[in-house]
Short mmCIF file of C-alpha atoms in Angstrom, two decimals:
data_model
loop_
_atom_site.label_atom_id
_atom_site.label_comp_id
_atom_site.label_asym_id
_atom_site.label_seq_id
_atom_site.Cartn_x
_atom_site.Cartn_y
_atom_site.Cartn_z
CA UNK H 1 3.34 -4.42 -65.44
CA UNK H 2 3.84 -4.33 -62.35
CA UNK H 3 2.71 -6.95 -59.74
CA UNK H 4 2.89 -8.15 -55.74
CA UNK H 5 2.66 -10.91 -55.09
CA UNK H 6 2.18 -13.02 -51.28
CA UNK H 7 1.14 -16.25 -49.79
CA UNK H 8 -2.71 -15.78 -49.24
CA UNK H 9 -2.69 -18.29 -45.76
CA UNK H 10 -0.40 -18.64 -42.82
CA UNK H 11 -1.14 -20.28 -39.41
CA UNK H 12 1.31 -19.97 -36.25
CA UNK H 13 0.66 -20.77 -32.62
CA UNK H 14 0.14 -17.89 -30.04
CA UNK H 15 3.92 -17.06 -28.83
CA UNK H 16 5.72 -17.90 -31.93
CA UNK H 17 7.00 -15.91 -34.81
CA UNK H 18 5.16 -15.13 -38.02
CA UNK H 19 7.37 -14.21 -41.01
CA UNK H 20 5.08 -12.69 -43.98
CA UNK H 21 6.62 -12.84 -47.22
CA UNK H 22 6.39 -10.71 -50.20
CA UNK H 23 7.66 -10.11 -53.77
CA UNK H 24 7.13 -7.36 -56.23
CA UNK H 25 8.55 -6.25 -59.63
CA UNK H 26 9.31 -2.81 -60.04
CA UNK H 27 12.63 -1.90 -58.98
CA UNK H 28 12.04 1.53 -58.98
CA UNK H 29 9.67 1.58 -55.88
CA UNK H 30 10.59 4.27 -53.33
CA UNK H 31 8.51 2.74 -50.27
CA UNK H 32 7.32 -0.38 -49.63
CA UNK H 33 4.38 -1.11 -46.79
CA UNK H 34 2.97 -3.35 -44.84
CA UNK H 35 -1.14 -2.88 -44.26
CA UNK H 36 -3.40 -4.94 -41.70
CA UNK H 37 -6.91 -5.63 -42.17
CA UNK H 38 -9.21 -6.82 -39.24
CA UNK H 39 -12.10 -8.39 -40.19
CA UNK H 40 -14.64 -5.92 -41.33
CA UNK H 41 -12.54 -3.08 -41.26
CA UNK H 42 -10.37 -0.74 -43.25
CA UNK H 43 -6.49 -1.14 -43.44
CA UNK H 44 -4.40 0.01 -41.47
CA UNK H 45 -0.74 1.10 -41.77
CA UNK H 46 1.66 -0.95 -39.93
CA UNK H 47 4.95 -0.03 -40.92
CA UNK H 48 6.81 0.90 -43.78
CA UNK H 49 10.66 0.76 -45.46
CA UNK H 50 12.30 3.23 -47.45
CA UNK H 51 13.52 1.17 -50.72
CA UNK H 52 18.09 1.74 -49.13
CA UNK H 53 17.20 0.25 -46.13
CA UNK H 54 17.41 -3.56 -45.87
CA UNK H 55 15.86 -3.56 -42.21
CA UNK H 56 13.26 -1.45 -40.35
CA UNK H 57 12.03 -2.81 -36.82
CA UNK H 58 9.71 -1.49 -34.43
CA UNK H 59 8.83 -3.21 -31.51
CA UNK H 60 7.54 -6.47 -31.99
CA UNK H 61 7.53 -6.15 -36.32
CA UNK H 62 10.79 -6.53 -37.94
CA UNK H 63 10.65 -5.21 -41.77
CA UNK H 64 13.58 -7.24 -44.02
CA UNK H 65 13.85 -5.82 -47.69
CA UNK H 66 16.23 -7.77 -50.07
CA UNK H 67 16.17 -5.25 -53.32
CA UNK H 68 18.19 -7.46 -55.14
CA UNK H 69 15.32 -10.55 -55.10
CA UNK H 70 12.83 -7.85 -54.44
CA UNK H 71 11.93 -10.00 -51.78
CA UNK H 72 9.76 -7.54 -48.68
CA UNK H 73 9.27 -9.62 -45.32
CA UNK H 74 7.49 -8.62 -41.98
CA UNK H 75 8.88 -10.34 -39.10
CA UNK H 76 5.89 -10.60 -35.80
CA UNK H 77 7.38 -11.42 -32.61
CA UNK H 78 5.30 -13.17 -29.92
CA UNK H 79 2.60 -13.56 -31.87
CA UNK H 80 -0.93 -12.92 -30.14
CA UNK H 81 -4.11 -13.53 -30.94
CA UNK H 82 -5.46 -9.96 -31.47
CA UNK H 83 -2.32 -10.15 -34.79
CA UNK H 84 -5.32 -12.54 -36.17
CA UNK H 85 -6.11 -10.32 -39.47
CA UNK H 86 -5.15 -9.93 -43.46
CA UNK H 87 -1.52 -8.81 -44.01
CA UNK H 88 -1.08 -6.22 -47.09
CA UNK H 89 1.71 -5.71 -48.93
CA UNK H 90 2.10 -2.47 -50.90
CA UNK H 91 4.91 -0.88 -53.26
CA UNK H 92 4.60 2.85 -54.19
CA UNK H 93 4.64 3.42 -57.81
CA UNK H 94 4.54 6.85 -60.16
CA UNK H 95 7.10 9.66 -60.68
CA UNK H 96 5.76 10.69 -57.32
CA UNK H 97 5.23 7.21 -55.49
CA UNK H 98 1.49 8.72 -55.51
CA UNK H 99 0.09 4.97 -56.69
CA UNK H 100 0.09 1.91 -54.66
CA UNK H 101 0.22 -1.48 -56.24
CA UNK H 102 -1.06 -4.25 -53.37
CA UNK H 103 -0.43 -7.91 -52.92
CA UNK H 104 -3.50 -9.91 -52.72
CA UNK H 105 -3.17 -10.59 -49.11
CA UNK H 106 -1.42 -12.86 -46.17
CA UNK H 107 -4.37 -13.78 -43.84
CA UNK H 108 -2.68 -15.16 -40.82
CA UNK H 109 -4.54 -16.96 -38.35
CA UNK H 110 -3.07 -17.18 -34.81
CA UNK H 111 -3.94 -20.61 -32.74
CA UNK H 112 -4.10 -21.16 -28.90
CA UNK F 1 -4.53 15.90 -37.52
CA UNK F 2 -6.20 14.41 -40.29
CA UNK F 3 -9.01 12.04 -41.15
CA UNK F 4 -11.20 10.50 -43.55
CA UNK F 5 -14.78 9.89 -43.57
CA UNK F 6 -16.54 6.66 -45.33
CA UNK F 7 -19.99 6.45 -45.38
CA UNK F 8 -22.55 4.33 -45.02
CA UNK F 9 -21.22 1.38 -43.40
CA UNK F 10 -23.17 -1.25 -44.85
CA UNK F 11 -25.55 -1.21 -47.79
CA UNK F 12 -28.34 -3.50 -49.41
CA UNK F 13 -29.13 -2.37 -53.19
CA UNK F 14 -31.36 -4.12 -55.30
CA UNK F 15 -30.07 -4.69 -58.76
CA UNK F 16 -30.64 -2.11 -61.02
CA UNK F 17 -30.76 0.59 -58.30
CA UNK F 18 -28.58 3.49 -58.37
CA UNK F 19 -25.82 3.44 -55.65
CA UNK F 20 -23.89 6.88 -54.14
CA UNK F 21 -20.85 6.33 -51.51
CA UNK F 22 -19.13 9.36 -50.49
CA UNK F 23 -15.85 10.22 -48.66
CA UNK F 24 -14.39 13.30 -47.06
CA UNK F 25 -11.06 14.10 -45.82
CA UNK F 26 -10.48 16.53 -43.22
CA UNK F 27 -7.62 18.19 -42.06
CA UNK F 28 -5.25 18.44 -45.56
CA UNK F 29 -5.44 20.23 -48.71
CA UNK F 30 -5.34 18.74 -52.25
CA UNK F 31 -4.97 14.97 -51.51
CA UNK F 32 -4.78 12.63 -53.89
CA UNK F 33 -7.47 10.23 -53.32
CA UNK F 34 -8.45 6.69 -53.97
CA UNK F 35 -11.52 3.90 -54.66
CA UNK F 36 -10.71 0.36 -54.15
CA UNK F 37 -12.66 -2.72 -53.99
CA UNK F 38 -11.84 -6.04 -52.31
CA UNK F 39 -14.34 -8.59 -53.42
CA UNK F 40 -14.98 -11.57 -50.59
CA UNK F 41 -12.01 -13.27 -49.51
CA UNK F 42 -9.74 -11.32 -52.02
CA UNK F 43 -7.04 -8.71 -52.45
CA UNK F 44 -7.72 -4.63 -53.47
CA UNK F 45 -8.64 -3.45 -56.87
CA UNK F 46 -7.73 0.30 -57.66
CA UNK F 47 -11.20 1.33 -58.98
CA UNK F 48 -10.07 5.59 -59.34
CA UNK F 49 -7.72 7.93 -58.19
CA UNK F 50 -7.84 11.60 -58.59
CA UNK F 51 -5.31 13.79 -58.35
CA UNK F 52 -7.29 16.84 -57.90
CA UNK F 53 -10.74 18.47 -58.39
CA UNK F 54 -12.29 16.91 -61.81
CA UNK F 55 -9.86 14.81 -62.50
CA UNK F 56 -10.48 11.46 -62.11
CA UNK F 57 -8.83 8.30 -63.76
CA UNK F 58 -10.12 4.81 -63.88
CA UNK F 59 -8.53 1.31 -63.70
CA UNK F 60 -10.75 -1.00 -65.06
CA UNK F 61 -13.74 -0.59 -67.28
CA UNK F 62 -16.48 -1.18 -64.68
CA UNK F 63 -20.69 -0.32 -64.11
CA UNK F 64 -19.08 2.19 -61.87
CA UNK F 65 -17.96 6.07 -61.65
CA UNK F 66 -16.42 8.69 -59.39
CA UNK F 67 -15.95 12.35 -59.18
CA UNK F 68 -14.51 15.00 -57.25
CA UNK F 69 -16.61 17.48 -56.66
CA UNK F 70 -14.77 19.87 -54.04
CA UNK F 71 -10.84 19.24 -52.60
CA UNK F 72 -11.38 16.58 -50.06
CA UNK F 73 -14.60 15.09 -51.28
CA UNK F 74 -14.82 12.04 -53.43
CA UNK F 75 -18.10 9.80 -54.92
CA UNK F 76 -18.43 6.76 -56.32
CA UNK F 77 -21.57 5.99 -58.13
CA UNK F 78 -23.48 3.99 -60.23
CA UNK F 79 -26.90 4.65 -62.33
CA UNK F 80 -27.86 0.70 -61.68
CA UNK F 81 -26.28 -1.71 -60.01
CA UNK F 82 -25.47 -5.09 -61.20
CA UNK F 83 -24.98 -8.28 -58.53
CA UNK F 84 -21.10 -8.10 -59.44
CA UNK F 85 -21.08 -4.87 -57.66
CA UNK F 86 -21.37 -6.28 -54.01
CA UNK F 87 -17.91 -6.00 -52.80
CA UNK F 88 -15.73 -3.81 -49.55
CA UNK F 89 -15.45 -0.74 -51.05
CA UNK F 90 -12.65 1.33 -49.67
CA UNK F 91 -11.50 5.10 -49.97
CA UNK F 92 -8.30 6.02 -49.52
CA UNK F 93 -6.40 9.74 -49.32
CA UNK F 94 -2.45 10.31 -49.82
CA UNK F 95 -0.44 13.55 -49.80
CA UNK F 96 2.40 11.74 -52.14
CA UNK F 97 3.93 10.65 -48.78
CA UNK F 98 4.20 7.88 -46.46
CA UNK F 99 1.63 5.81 -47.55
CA UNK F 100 -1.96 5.58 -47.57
CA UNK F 101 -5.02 6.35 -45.09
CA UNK F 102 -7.60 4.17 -45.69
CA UNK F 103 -11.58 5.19 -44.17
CA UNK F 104 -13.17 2.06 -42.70
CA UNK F 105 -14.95 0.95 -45.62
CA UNK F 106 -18.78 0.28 -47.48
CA UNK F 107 -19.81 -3.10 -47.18
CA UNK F 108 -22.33 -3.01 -50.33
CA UNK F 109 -24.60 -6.31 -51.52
CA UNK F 110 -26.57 -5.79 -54.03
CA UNK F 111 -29.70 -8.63 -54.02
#
């Protein structure tokens, strides 16, 4: 079936770069996403990659999709503290890409 | 524009109590919409989706249920609630395009 997969914990000093990683299974997914979580709260949708691109970027988030590995990254640049949250991973699945499948999770935790 | 309401916020339950979360959507027609739960320090489970009024499918046998009453209105309940049951309980609403929209979320704990 079909499964996501990401590192649960990452820590990075405030200022450097935080590279999420992600892989799923289904080669067939039309979009993959990227969700944040703050604590408490529902997700939100940071960005997103159509499944013939191989790079997305948008201001200070860099999307990198490798279909052949079905490898999904999300690049932050200069990270801060308010980027302090749980990092989502989604494919789209279904004739329709009308189900989500999510990783369990990247919760990144930005030092001083 | 569109949104989606989640409510309540937080909510204590004994066990064996019935439990009743609701979500609307506002501002699209015939979503397809979503339960999930994220247990404590965990990832999302798909709980239901429906894909329009009545029809509801479920993920994983569970204590729980949904319906769909009207369009953009979706339930999750339970006749009694167990202690597994205490969880982030999130809706969600699609329209088959660029992603999800998630409402802020139930924080239930049943005691």
């Amino acid at each position: 079936g079909e499964d996501v997969e990401q590192s649960l914990f990452l820590s990075v000093r405030e200022g450097d770069s935080s590279v999420i990683n992600c892989t799923y299974t289904d080669s067939s997914s039309t979009y993959l996403y990227w969700y944040k979580q703050e604590p408490g709260a529902g997700l939100q949708l940071l960005t997103y990659i159509f499944s013939n691109m191989d790079m997305k970027q948008d201001q200070r988030l860099t999307v990198l999709l490798n279909k052949k590995d079905k490898h999904l990254s999300l690049r932050i640049a200069d990270t801060q503290t308010g980027d302090s949250a749980i990092y989502f991973c989604a494919e789209s699945i279904g004739n329709y890409g009308q189900n989500f499948v999510f990783g369990p999770g990247t919760r990144l935790s930005v030092l001083p | 524009s569109q949104t989606i309401h989640q409510w309540p916020a937080t909510l204590v339950q004994p066990v064996g109590s019935p439990l009743s979360l609701e979500c609307t959507v506002e501002g699209t027609s015939n979503p397809n919409l979503y339960w999930y739960r994220q247990a404590a320090g965990r990832g999302l489970q798909l709980l239901f989706y429906s894909v329009g009024i009545g029809q509801i499918s479920s993920e994983v046998p569970q204590n729980l249920s949904a319906s769909r009453p009207q369009d953009r209105q979706f339930i999750l309940s339970s006749k009694k609630l167990l202690l597994s049951d205490s969880g982030f309980y999130l809706c969600a609403w699609s329209a088959g395009g660029h992603g999800y929209t998630f409402g802020s979320g139930t924080r239930l704990t049943v005691v």
